């Protein structure tokens, strides 16, 4: 964290260069906020300072982000104490969230909760085609969409291009939530795609299977995108 300091004058009430008496300045009210210090903790930006006579530290989404909402807040006897308390709140929050994740039998992955997906979708920057594909999948029936249907929803001319964009969207979410996804999780598929969903049962050897979103992703997309 960057600290700011101001050099003290060598003589009371005098400027070091001009040696002229300083003008008297009215004392600031305790309700006036002091200079804000910026820092980081994990994927969040930390802003701290004195507000209404109290030391406050707040966590916000780190840029670049689609949202600017308050994530968490803490107070302390000093600015350092407020920051430390906020770090503890964020760490405890992450531990709780990890414990709430479920194991998915389809992919073998640990799937984040709706709460985590909602935050991630609010922070990462998805392209218009990526959002269109996710929305189409979210409102598809339980059988999902064929590769051609997914490509059509995103405006892609080839299924390969659609699959790459879909996988890239998954990696953005996975990276934001610090979830490790192996690129070899399924033959022929990049890891990010199975983070968002899975392949439905194949009709024959030539059919790769429809794309189906995980329930948590489907519910979140319906509410947020």
mmCIF file of C-alpha atoms in Angstrom, residues 36 41 45 69 104 179 188 212 225:
data_model
loop_
_atom_site.group_PDB
_atom_site.id
_atom_site.type_symbol
_atom_site.label_atom_id
_atom_site.label_comp_id
_atom_site.label_asym_id
_atom_site.label_seq_id
_atom_site.Cartn_x
_atom_site.Cartn_y
_atom_site.Cartn_z
ATOM 1 C CA UNK A 36 -8.186 8.316 0.398
ATOM 2 C CA UNK A 41 -6.470 -7.467 -1.855
ATOM 3 C CA UNK A 45 -9.508 -2.637 -4.907
ATOM 4 C CA UNK A 69 -20.672 -1.632 -6.361
ATOM 5 C CA UNK A 104 -20.293 -31.952 -10.520
ATOM 6 C CA UNK A 179 -10.984 -21.807 -10.135
ATOM 7 C CA UNK A 188 -11.280 -32.076 -27.803
ATOM 8 C CA UNK A 212 -25.995 -27.576 -21.557
ATOM 9 C CA UNK A 225 -27.413 -10.958 -18.550
#
